[in-house]
Amino acid sequence: MEIFSHFFTELSSLLWGWPMIILLLGTHLYLTVILRFPQRHIFKAIRLSIKRDKESTGDVSQFASLSTALAATIGTGNIIGVATAIALGGPGAVLWCWLTGVLGISTKYAEGLLAIKYRKKNADGKMSGGPMYALEYGLGWKWLAILFAIFTTCASFGLGNTVQANAIATLTKETYEVSPYITGIVISVLVGAVVLGGIKSIARVCSTLVPFMAFFYVAGCIYIIGVNTAYVWPAIKLICVSAFSPHAAGGGFIGTTVMMAARYGIARGLFSNESGLGSAPIVAAAAQTRNPVRQALVSSSGTFWDTVVICAMTGIVIVSSVLAYPDISFDDGAVLTKTAFSKIPVIGTPILTFGLLTFAFSTILGWFYYGERAIEYLKGRKWVLVYRIIYIAAVFLGSIIHLTIVWDFADCMNALMAIPNLMSLLALSGVLIHETRKYLWEGNIDESEGNDAGAEESTC
């Protein structure tokens, strides 16, 4: 096990080093420029996300599709991950994380567009899509599509399943003294009850859970910011200055360099919003939408909520709390987060606990769908039930075992997912420009494609 652990640790460091960060960030910048800054349409994207094209081809509403993607994306990384970036890269990492989210909106837009453009109906009449379909039907690279599906399946059991279950079990054990075995059984039953119902059941739960958990967490952060009012503006200035200053941040923070702040902030932003990883377009393909660009816009709003809003607020809460209470420990991200939130009387710890529990549980649901669609692509529908059973069993196992090696393994699988996905985005950039010009730049966003003509729009 030590040999395997060392191997995946080294491989993870290699895959998530500067070459990957440059590739991802470079793709973000390239797509931002050639697609004429899709970020400027973010408010239109938010409006479209709460609309429904009832008669359009698809399995679930655009809002349900977005909620499922957000369920998988918004996880412990938004809370503990941001704190880890601050602990290792200083407060300036928050700004780099935020800027990465802003640029990542373009990549998430591109992923959503290709998901609709190349989606196919499966044997059950449901929509299937994602990078594997863009790679096979858009580029003819089936071998690379198969690799992507394999990496996605493996990743679904890592950060999408066992790691999240372990986070829930550890939190309930430390906070409420609940046995991990009991927690594992409860989580497994809840996950099984949802996922056995398929995409509509998952989307229904996520459509209810995601807005509620996000609102509760953001409201809690606003409250904490209110408590730390005197330190909020100094925290924002420190975040901005530290992102470009090689000097020690002071105020209880460790000294860092600009490169450290950029490295950890960019890496956390990329990992948090999953723009470029190729996961979110798998569920985007199930959306009821009249043309690819409408869903592309809706998909792009996911990165806005995940990183530009939630990660930024988490960063401000933590930095302002450290300024208010300089005795906070910097041992690791989990300790920093827990201590920062616990300094807020009455509401601090409950906000953190509820946020971690709901974020982790929703991630398990979202990643189940990604893995199921990857298995379907590789083996067909007959293997889906087997995958469901193994996935539910893995939730229980993740609750009761130590997962050091799983973290590094999952990091590797996510990086390996990103490589073929980014290749498809870059190779199909001409398609992205053509579709964007046709529907967005020429003002035809309400036009239908193919058999979707005449679809009516109503409030979700």
Short mmCIF file of C-alpha atoms in Angstrom, two decimals:
data_model
loop_
_atom_site.label_atom_id
_atom_site.label_comp_id
_atom_site.label_asym_id
_atom_site.label_seq_id
_atom_site.Cartn_x
_atom_site.Cartn_y
_atom_site.Cartn_z
CA MET A 1 0.00 0.00 0.00
CA GLU A 2 2.88 2.35 0.72
CA ILE A 3 4.22 1.77 -2.78
CA PHE A 4 0.83 2.49 -4.35
CA SER A 5 0.33 5.52 -2.12
CA HIS A 6 3.73 6.94 -3.08
CA PHE A 7 3.08 6.26 -6.78
CA PHE A 8 -0.27 8.07 -6.85
CA THR A 9 1.06 10.91 -4.71
CA GLU A 10 3.89 11.50 -7.17
CA LEU A 11 1.60 11.07 -10.19
CA SER A 12 -0.94 13.49 -8.73
CA SER A 13 1.77 16.10 -8.14
CA LEU A 14 2.94 15.64 -11.73
CA LEU A 15 -0.50 15.77 -13.32
CA TRP A 16 -1.65 18.76 -11.27
CA GLY A 17 1.60 20.66 -11.66
CA TRP A 18 2.21 23.79 -13.70
CA PRO A 19 1.74 22.11 -17.12
CA MET A 20 -1.86 21.15 -16.27
CA ILE A 21 -2.59 24.53 -14.71
CA ILE A 22 -1.20 26.31 -17.79
CA LEU A 23 -3.19 24.04 -20.11
CA LEU A 24 -6.45 24.63 -18.26
CA LEU A 25 -5.95 28.34 -17.74
CA GLY A 26 -4.73 28.72 -21.32
CA THR A 27 -7.88 27.01 -22.59
CA HIS A 28 -10.01 29.31 -20.43
CA LEU A 29 -8.29 32.36 -21.94
CA TYR A 30 -8.40 31.05 -25.51
CA LEU A 31 -12.11 30.22 -25.36
CA THR A 32 -12.87 33.54 -23.67
CA VAL A 33 -11.30 35.41 -26.59
CA ILE A 34 -12.63 33.38 -29.53
CA LEU A 35 -16.15 33.27 -28.06
CA ARG A 36 -16.12 37.03 -27.42
CA PHE A 37 -16.30 36.91 -23.64
CA PRO A 38 -19.37 34.78 -22.81
CA GLN A 39 -19.04 36.14 -19.26
CA ARG A 40 -20.90 39.27 -20.34
CA HIS A 41 -24.02 37.17 -20.86
CA ILE A 42 -24.03 35.74 -17.33
CA PHE A 43 -27.27 37.44 -16.26
CA LYS A 44 -29.01 36.17 -19.38
CA ALA A 45 -27.65 32.73 -18.52
CA ILE A 46 -29.12 32.96 -15.01
CA ARG A 47 -32.52 33.96 -16.42
CA LEU A 48 -32.47 31.05 -18.87
CA SER A 49 -31.58 28.61 -16.09
CA ILE A 50 -35.01 29.07 -14.49
CA LYS A 51 -36.88 28.63 -17.79
CA ARG A 52 -38.22 25.38 -19.19
CA ASP A 53 -38.51 24.34 -22.86
CA LYS A 54 -41.27 21.81 -22.26
CA GLU A 55 -41.50 20.48 -25.78
CA SER A 56 -37.80 20.37 -26.48
CA THR A 57 -35.88 17.11 -26.66
CA GLY A 58 -34.39 16.14 -23.33
CA ASP A 59 -35.01 14.35 -20.07
CA VAL A 60 -35.04 17.09 -17.42
CA SER A 61 -35.41 20.88 -17.31
CA GLN A 62 -32.43 23.15 -17.74
CA PHE A 63 -32.74 24.14 -14.09
CA ALA A 64 -32.71 20.48 -12.98
CA SER A 65 -29.69 19.79 -15.19
CA LEU A 66 -27.84 22.78 -13.73
CA SER A 67 -28.79 21.76 -10.18
CA THR A 68 -27.43 18.26 -10.72
CA ALA A 69 -24.17 19.66 -12.12
CA LEU A 70 -23.90 22.05 -9.19
CA ALA A 71 -24.63 19.19 -6.79
CA ALA A 72 -21.55 17.39 -8.10
CA THR A 73 -19.42 20.53 -8.29
CA ILE A 74 -20.24 22.24 -4.99
CA GLY A 75 -18.54 20.06 -2.42
CA THR A 76 -16.08 20.10 0.43
CA GLY A 77 -13.59 21.78 -1.92
CA ASN A 78 -15.62 24.98 -1.77
CA ILE A 79 -15.10 25.17 1.98
CA ILE A 80 -12.02 23.21 3.05
CA GLY A 81 -10.39 23.50 -0.38
CA VAL A 82 -10.45 27.30 -0.28
CA ALA A 83 -8.99 27.25 3.23
CA THR A 84 -6.24 24.90 2.04
CA ALA A 85 -5.35 27.33 -0.74
CA ILE A 86 -5.18 30.17 1.80
CA ALA A 87 -3.09 28.12 4.23
CA LEU A 88 -0.56 27.20 1.52
CA GLY A 89 -0.67 30.24 -0.74
CA GLY A 90 -1.74 33.04 1.57
CA PRO A 91 -4.81 35.30 1.29
CA GLY A 92 -3.86 36.26 -2.28
CA ALA A 93 -4.88 32.76 -3.38
CA VAL A 94 -8.51 33.83 -2.99
CA LEU A 95 -8.20 36.40 -5.79
CA TRP A 96 -6.52 33.91 -8.13
CA CYS A 97 -9.24 31.38 -7.34
CA TRP A 98 -11.91 33.99 -8.16
CA LEU A 99 -10.24 35.09 -11.41
CA THR A 100 -9.98 31.45 -12.49
CA GLY A 101 -13.72 31.10 -11.93
CA VAL A 102 -14.46 34.16 -14.05
CA LEU A 103 -12.38 32.81 -16.94
CA GLY A 104 -13.73 29.28 -16.43
CA ILE A 105 -17.21 30.48 -17.37
CA SER A 106 -16.11 30.36 -21.02
CA THR A 107 -14.93 26.77 -20.81
CA LYS A 108 -18.10 25.62 -19.05
CA TYR A 109 -20.09 27.39 -21.80
CA ALA A 110 -18.14 25.49 -24.48
CA GLU A 111 -18.61 22.16 -22.70
CA GLY A 112 -22.38 22.66 -22.46
CA LEU A 113 -22.63 23.57 -26.14
CA LEU A 114 -20.82 20.44 -27.32
CA ALA A 115 -22.83 18.28 -24.91
CA ILE A 116 -26.06 19.22 -26.69
CA LYS A 117 -24.54 19.28 -30.16
CA TYR A 118 -23.34 15.67 -30.02
CA ARG A 119 -25.76 13.99 -27.60
CA LYS A 120 -27.52 10.76 -28.60
CA LYS A 121 -30.60 8.83 -27.48
CA ASN A 122 -29.82 5.59 -25.69
CA ALA A 123 -31.77 2.31 -25.84
CA ASP A 124 -34.22 3.59 -23.20
CA GLY A 125 -34.96 6.75 -25.16
CA LYS A 126 -32.97 8.91 -22.73
CA MET A 127 -30.35 11.45 -23.74
CA SER A 128 -26.68 10.59 -23.31
CA GLY A 129 -23.82 12.94 -23.99
CA GLY A 130 -20.60 14.46 -22.76
CA PRO A 131 -16.98 14.61 -23.90
CA MET A 132 -16.94 10.94 -24.96
CA TYR A 133 -19.67 11.65 -27.51
CA ALA A 134 -17.97 14.84 -28.72
CA LEU A 135 -14.72 12.92 -29.11
CA GLU A 136 -16.33 10.04 -31.02
CA TYR A 137 -18.96 11.79 -33.15
CA GLY A 138 -17.36 15.20 -33.46
CA LEU A 139 -13.77 14.13 -34.03
CA GLY A 140 -13.85 10.39 -34.68
CA TRP A 141 -11.48 9.73 -31.78
CA LYS A 142 -13.31 6.81 -30.20
CA TRP A 143 -10.21 5.44 -28.48
CA LEU A 144 -9.83 8.71 -26.60
CA ALA A 145 -13.54 8.72 -25.82
CA ILE A 146 -13.18 5.28 -24.24
CA LEU A 147 -10.28 6.49 -22.12
CA PHE A 148 -12.29 9.47 -20.94
CA ALA A 149 -15.19 7.18 -19.94
CA ILE A 150 -12.82 4.90 -18.03
CA PHE A 151 -11.26 7.82 -16.15
CA THR A 152 -14.74 9.19 -15.35
CA THR A 153 -15.90 5.86 -13.93
CA CYS A 154 -12.81 5.64 -11.73
CA ALA A 155 -13.17 9.25 -10.58
CA SER A 156 -16.80 8.68 -9.61
CA PHE A 157 -15.66 6.22 -6.95
CA GLY A 158 -12.99 8.60 -5.66
CA LEU A 159 -13.73 12.24 -5.00
CA GLY A 160 -17.32 11.73 -6.12
CA ASN A 161 -18.10 8.93 -3.66
CA THR A 162 -15.78 7.48 -1.02
CA VAL A 163 -14.02 10.75 -0.19
CA GLN A 164 -17.31 12.58 0.27
CA ALA A 165 -18.81 9.75 2.35
CA ASN A 166 -15.70 9.74 4.52
CA ALA A 167 -15.97 13.51 5.02
CA ILE A 168 -19.57 13.12 6.22
CA ALA A 169 -18.71 10.22 8.54
CA THR A 170 -15.70 12.02 10.00
CA LEU A 171 -17.68 15.21 10.58
CA THR A 172 -20.58 13.45 12.32
CA LYS A 173 -18.13 11.47 14.43
CA GLU A 174 -16.17 14.52 15.57
CA THR A 175 -19.21 16.75 16.05
CA TYR A 176 -21.93 14.42 17.30
CA GLU A 177 -20.03 11.22 18.30
CA VAL A 178 -21.96 9.12 15.76
CA SER A 179 -20.33 5.85 14.73
CA PRO A 180 -19.00 5.86 11.14
CA TYR A 181 -20.76 2.52 10.63
CA ILE A 182 -24.13 4.05 11.46
CA THR A 183 -23.40 7.07 9.28
CA GLY A 184 -22.31 4.81 6.43
CA ILE A 185 -25.52 2.79 6.58
CA VAL A 186 -27.72 5.91 6.65
CA ILE A 187 -25.88 7.57 3.75
CA SER A 188 -25.97 4.36 1.69
CA VAL A 189 -29.72 4.00 2.18
CA LEU A 190 -30.37 7.64 1.28
CA VAL A 191 -28.14 7.51 -1.79
CA GLY A 192 -29.72 4.22 -2.91
CA ALA A 193 -33.22 5.62 -2.53
CA VAL A 194 -32.32 8.50 -4.84
CA VAL A 195 -30.04 6.99 -7.48
CA LEU A 196 -32.11 3.88 -8.18
CA GLY A 197 -34.74 6.20 -9.60
CA GLY A 198 -32.42 7.41 -12.36
CA ILE A 199 -31.79 10.91 -13.67
CA LYS A 200 -35.28 12.25 -12.94
CA SER A 201 -35.06 11.19 -9.31
CA ILE A 202 -31.53 12.61 -8.96
CA ALA A 203 -32.51 15.85 -10.68
CA ARG A 204 -35.63 16.21 -8.52
CA VAL A 205 -33.65 15.86 -5.29
CA CYS A 206 -30.84 18.12 -6.50
CA SER A 207 -33.29 20.78 -7.70
CA THR A 208 -34.62 20.95 -4.15
CA LEU A 209 -31.41 20.44 -2.20
CA VAL A 210 -28.96 22.63 -4.11
CA PRO A 211 -30.84 25.97 -3.94
CA PHE A 212 -31.64 25.37 -0.27
CA MET A 213 -28.11 24.41 0.80
CA ALA A 214 -26.52 27.19 -1.25
CA PHE A 215 -28.91 29.80 0.15
CA PHE A 216 -28.35 28.59 3.73
CA TYR A 217 -24.57 28.61 3.35
CA VAL A 218 -24.40 31.99 1.60
CA ALA A 219 -26.78 33.50 4.16
CA GLY A 220 -24.55 32.12 6.92
CA CYS A 221 -21.46 33.59 5.29
CA ILE A 222 -23.19 36.97 5.02
CA TYR A 223 -24.00 36.78 8.72
CA ILE A 224 -20.38 35.97 9.59
CA ILE A 225 -19.17 38.79 7.35
CA GLY A 226 -21.57 41.04 9.22
CA VAL A 227 -20.06 39.95 12.54
CA ASN A 228 -16.59 40.63 11.12
CA THR A 229 -17.63 43.94 9.54
CA ALA A 230 -14.61 45.83 10.83
CA TYR A 231 -12.27 43.33 9.17
CA VAL A 232 -14.05 42.76 5.84
CA TRP A 233 -12.60 45.67 3.88
CA PRO A 234 -9.08 45.07 5.28
CA ALA A 235 -9.52 41.40 4.29
CA ILE A 236 -10.50 42.31 0.72
CA LYS A 237 -7.54 44.69 0.40
CA LEU A 238 -5.20 42.06 1.81
CA ILE A 239 -6.51 39.48 -0.67
CA CYS A 240 -5.91 41.82 -3.60
CA VAL A 241 -2.50 43.08 -2.47
CA SER A 242 -1.22 39.63 -1.48
CA ALA A 243 -2.09 38.21 -4.90
CA PHE A 244 0.61 40.38 -6.47
CA SER A 245 2.98 41.11 -3.58
CA PRO A 246 5.91 38.86 -2.67
CA HIS A 247 5.98 40.22 0.88
CA ALA A 248 4.56 38.55 3.97
CA ALA A 249 0.83 39.09 4.31
CA GLY A 250 1.00 39.71 8.04
CA GLY A 251 -2.02 39.61 10.31
CA GLY A 252 -1.33 36.02 11.34
CA PHE A 253 -0.76 34.75 7.81
CA ILE A 254 2.32 32.91 6.67
CA GLY A 255 4.67 34.58 4.24
CA THR A 256 4.18 33.54 0.62
CA THR A 257 5.31 34.45 -2.87
CA VAL A 258 3.23 35.55 -5.82
CA MET A 259 3.89 32.20 -7.48
CA MET A 260 2.61 30.29 -4.45
CA ALA A 261 -0.53 32.40 -4.24
CA ALA A 262 -1.18 31.97 -7.96
CA ARG A 263 -0.43 28.25 -7.98
CA TYR A 264 -2.70 27.28 -5.10
CA GLY A 265 -5.43 29.77 -5.96
CA ILE A 266 -5.60 28.75 -9.62
CA ALA A 267 -5.42 25.04 -8.81
CA ARG A 268 -8.23 25.33 -6.25
CA GLY A 269 -10.38 27.40 -8.59
CA LEU A 270 -9.93 24.93 -11.44
CA PHE A 271 -10.60 21.96 -9.20
CA SER A 272 -13.59 23.58 -7.51
CA ASN A 273 -15.65 24.60 -10.54
CA GLU A 274 -14.56 21.63 -12.71
CA SER A 275 -14.49 23.83 -15.81
CA GLY A 276 -12.42 21.82 -18.27
CA LEU A 277 -12.69 18.49 -16.45
CA GLY A 278 -15.56 17.32 -18.66
CA SER A 279 -17.89 16.20 -15.88
CA ALA A 280 -20.69 18.78 -16.03
CA PRO A 281 -21.46 18.34 -19.78
CA ILE A 282 -22.49 14.73 -19.07
CA VAL A 283 -25.59 15.93 -17.25
CA ALA A 284 -25.98 19.01 -19.46
CA ALA A 285 -26.75 16.61 -22.32
CA ALA A 286 -29.95 15.56 -20.53
CA ALA A 287 -31.40 19.08 -20.51
CA GLN A 288 -34.56 20.07 -22.34
CA THR A 289 -33.36 22.90 -24.56
CA ARG A 290 -34.21 24.22 -28.01
CA ASN A 291 -30.63 24.79 -29.17
CA PRO A 292 -27.07 24.12 -27.95
CA VAL A 293 -26.29 27.73 -27.06
CA ARG A 294 -29.15 28.08 -24.59
CA GLN A 295 -27.85 25.15 -22.56
CA ALA A 296 -24.29 26.41 -22.99
CA LEU A 297 -25.29 29.65 -21.27
CA VAL A 298 -27.12 27.80 -18.50
CA SER A 299 -24.10 25.56 -17.93
CA SER A 300 -21.79 28.57 -17.71
CA SER A 301 -23.80 29.97 -14.80
CA GLY A 302 -22.73 26.95 -12.73
CA THR A 303 -19.14 28.18 -12.58
CA PHE A 304 -20.40 31.64 -11.62
CA TRP A 305 -22.29 30.30 -8.59
CA ASP A 306 -19.65 27.78 -7.58
CA THR A 307 -16.47 29.86 -7.69
CA VAL A 308 -17.31 33.50 -8.31
CA VAL A 309 -19.88 33.51 -5.49
CA ILE A 310 -19.45 30.62 -3.03
CA CYS A 311 -15.65 30.24 -3.09
CA ALA A 312 -15.19 34.01 -2.93
CA MET A 313 -17.49 34.33 0.08
CA THR A 314 -15.73 31.45 1.84
CA GLY A 315 -12.41 33.16 1.23
CA ILE A 316 -13.60 36.49 2.63
CA VAL A 317 -15.08 34.76 5.70
CA ILE A 318 -11.83 32.93 6.46
CA VAL A 319 -9.46 35.86 5.82
CA SER A 320 -11.58 38.30 7.83
CA SER A 321 -11.85 35.76 10.66
CA VAL A 322 -8.06 35.32 10.74
CA LEU A 323 -7.62 39.09 10.92
CA ALA A 324 -10.15 39.24 13.74
CA TYR A 325 -8.61 36.26 15.57
CA PRO A 326 -4.85 36.06 14.78
CA ASP A 327 -4.46 32.98 16.99
CA ILE A 328 -6.16 30.74 14.38
CA SER A 329 -3.99 27.75 13.41
CA PHE A 330 -2.57 27.23 9.92
CA ASP A 331 -1.79 23.52 10.30
CA ASP A 332 -4.06 22.54 7.41
CA GLY A 333 -7.15 23.65 5.54
CA ALA A 334 -9.60 21.63 7.66
CA VAL A 335 -8.24 23.06 10.91
CA LEU A 336 -8.21 26.60 9.52
CA THR A 337 -11.82 26.30 8.33
CA LYS A 338 -13.14 24.76 11.53
CA THR A 339 -11.38 27.27 13.76
CA ALA A 340 -12.39 30.29 11.67
CA PHE A 341 -16.07 29.35 11.66
CA SER A 342 -16.09 28.32 15.33
CA LYS A 343 -14.99 31.82 16.33
CA ILE A 344 -18.46 33.05 15.34
CA PRO A 345 -20.78 32.54 18.33
CA VAL A 346 -23.82 30.25 18.08
CA ILE A 347 -24.15 30.05 14.31
CA GLY A 348 -20.58 29.50 13.07
CA THR A 349 -20.17 25.77 13.70
CA PRO A 350 -23.73 24.82 12.59
CA ILE A 351 -23.21 26.66 9.28
CA LEU A 352 -19.97 24.80 8.63
CA THR A 353 -21.44 21.44 9.65
CA PHE A 354 -24.59 21.79 7.57
CA GLY A 355 -22.63 23.11 4.59
CA LEU A 356 -20.17 20.23 4.61
CA LEU A 357 -22.88 17.58 5.11
CA THR A 358 -25.17 18.78 2.33
CA PHE A 359 -22.39 19.68 -0.09
CA ALA A 360 -20.76 16.26 0.31
CA PHE A 361 -24.05 14.35 -0.02
CA SER A 362 -25.06 16.25 -3.14
CA THR A 363 -21.65 15.56 -4.68
CA ILE A 364 -22.23 11.83 -4.24
CA LEU A 365 -25.53 12.11 -6.16
CA GLY A 366 -24.11 14.19 -9.00
CA TRP A 367 -21.06 12.03 -9.55
CA PHE A 368 -23.19 8.89 -9.56
CA TYR A 369 -24.87 10.15 -12.72
CA TYR A 370 -21.52 10.90 -14.37
CA GLY A 371 -20.23 7.42 -13.61
CA GLU A 372 -23.45 5.75 -14.73
CA ARG A 373 -23.36 7.47 -18.10
CA ALA A 374 -19.69 6.55 -18.52
CA ILE A 375 -20.49 2.88 -17.80
CA GLU A 376 -23.38 3.03 -20.24
CA TYR A 377 -21.04 4.34 -22.93
CA LEU A 378 -18.48 1.60 -22.25
CA LYS A 379 -20.69 -1.43 -21.60
CA GLY A 380 -24.29 -0.55 -22.43
CA ARG A 381 -27.38 -0.39 -20.21
CA LYS A 382 -27.06 -3.98 -18.99
CA TRP A 383 -24.14 -3.01 -16.72
CA VAL A 384 -25.83 0.03 -15.18
CA LEU A 385 -27.53 -1.95 -12.38
CA VAL A 386 -24.21 -3.54 -11.44
CA TYR A 387 -22.63 -0.09 -11.28
CA ARG A 388 -25.45 1.18 -9.05
CA ILE A 389 -24.99 -1.63 -6.56
CA ILE A 390 -21.21 -1.22 -6.40
CA TYR A 391 -21.55 2.57 -6.09
CA ILE A 392 -23.92 2.30 -3.13
CA ALA A 393 -21.63 -0.26 -1.45
CA ALA A 394 -18.66 2.09 -1.99
CA VAL A 395 -20.51 4.82 -0.07
CA PHE A 396 -20.55 2.58 3.00
CA LEU A 397 -16.92 1.54 2.58
CA GLY A 398 -15.83 5.14 2.21
CA SER A 399 -17.47 5.97 5.53
CA ILE A 400 -15.44 3.48 7.55
CA ILE A 401 -11.95 3.37 5.98
CA HIS A 402 -9.00 5.76 5.74
CA LEU A 403 -8.68 7.34 2.33
CA THR A 404 -5.24 8.88 1.92
CA ILE A 405 -4.47 6.85 -1.19
CA VAL A 406 -7.99 7.43 -2.58
CA TRP A 407 -7.49 11.22 -2.55
CA ASP A 408 -4.39 10.99 -4.70
CA PHE A 409 -5.92 8.34 -6.97
CA ALA A 410 -9.01 10.49 -7.52
CA ASP A 411 -6.89 13.57 -8.23
CA CYS A 412 -5.08 11.57 -10.92
CA MET A 413 -8.33 10.39 -12.52
CA ASN A 414 -9.74 13.93 -12.63
CA ALA A 415 -6.59 15.23 -14.30
CA LEU A 416 -6.71 12.40 -16.82
CA MET A 417 -10.36 13.28 -17.54
CA ALA A 418 -9.39 16.86 -18.28
CA ILE A 419 -6.78 16.08 -20.94
CA PRO A 420 -9.07 14.46 -23.59
CA ASN A 421 -11.86 16.90 -22.76
CA LEU A 422 -9.62 19.91 -23.36
CA MET A 423 -8.43 18.34 -26.61
CA SER A 424 -12.05 18.12 -27.82
CA LEU A 425 -12.76 21.73 -26.86
CA LEU A 426 -9.71 23.02 -28.72
CA ALA A 427 -10.17 20.76 -31.76
CA LEU A 428 -13.86 21.65 -32.06
CA SER A 429 -13.41 25.38 -31.51
CA GLY A 430 -14.67 25.99 -35.05
CA VAL A 431 -17.98 24.31 -34.14
CA LEU A 432 -18.18 26.43 -30.99
CA ILE A 433 -17.73 29.63 -32.97
CA HIS A 434 -20.26 28.56 -35.65
CA GLU A 435 -22.99 27.66 -33.16
CA THR A 436 -22.36 30.76 -31.04
CA ARG A 437 -22.54 33.02 -34.08
CA LYS A 438 -25.72 31.33 -35.31
CA TYR A 439 -27.68 31.61 -32.08
CA LEU A 440 -26.06 34.21 -29.84
CA TRP A 441 -24.17 36.78 -31.88
CA GLU A 442 -26.90 36.99 -34.54
CA GLY A 443 -29.65 37.25 -31.91
CA ASN A 444 -31.35 33.91 -32.56
CA ILE A 445 -31.20 32.56 -29.01
CA ASP A 446 -34.92 31.64 -29.07
CA GLU A 447 -34.73 29.68 -32.32
CA SER A 448 -35.14 25.90 -32.20
CA GLU A 449 -32.82 23.35 -33.72
CA GLY A 450 -34.10 20.32 -35.64
CA ASN A 451 -37.25 18.81 -34.23
CA ASP A 452 -37.39 21.22 -31.33
CA ALA A 453 -39.20 23.85 -33.42
CA GLY A 454 -42.16 25.41 -31.73
CA ALA A 455 -41.05 24.67 -28.20
CA GLU A 456 -42.73 26.97 -25.73
CA GLU A 457 -41.02 28.59 -22.84
CA SER A 458 -42.57 28.82 -19.40
CA THR A 459 -41.35 29.72 -15.96
CA CYS A 460 -39.77 26.77 -14.17
#
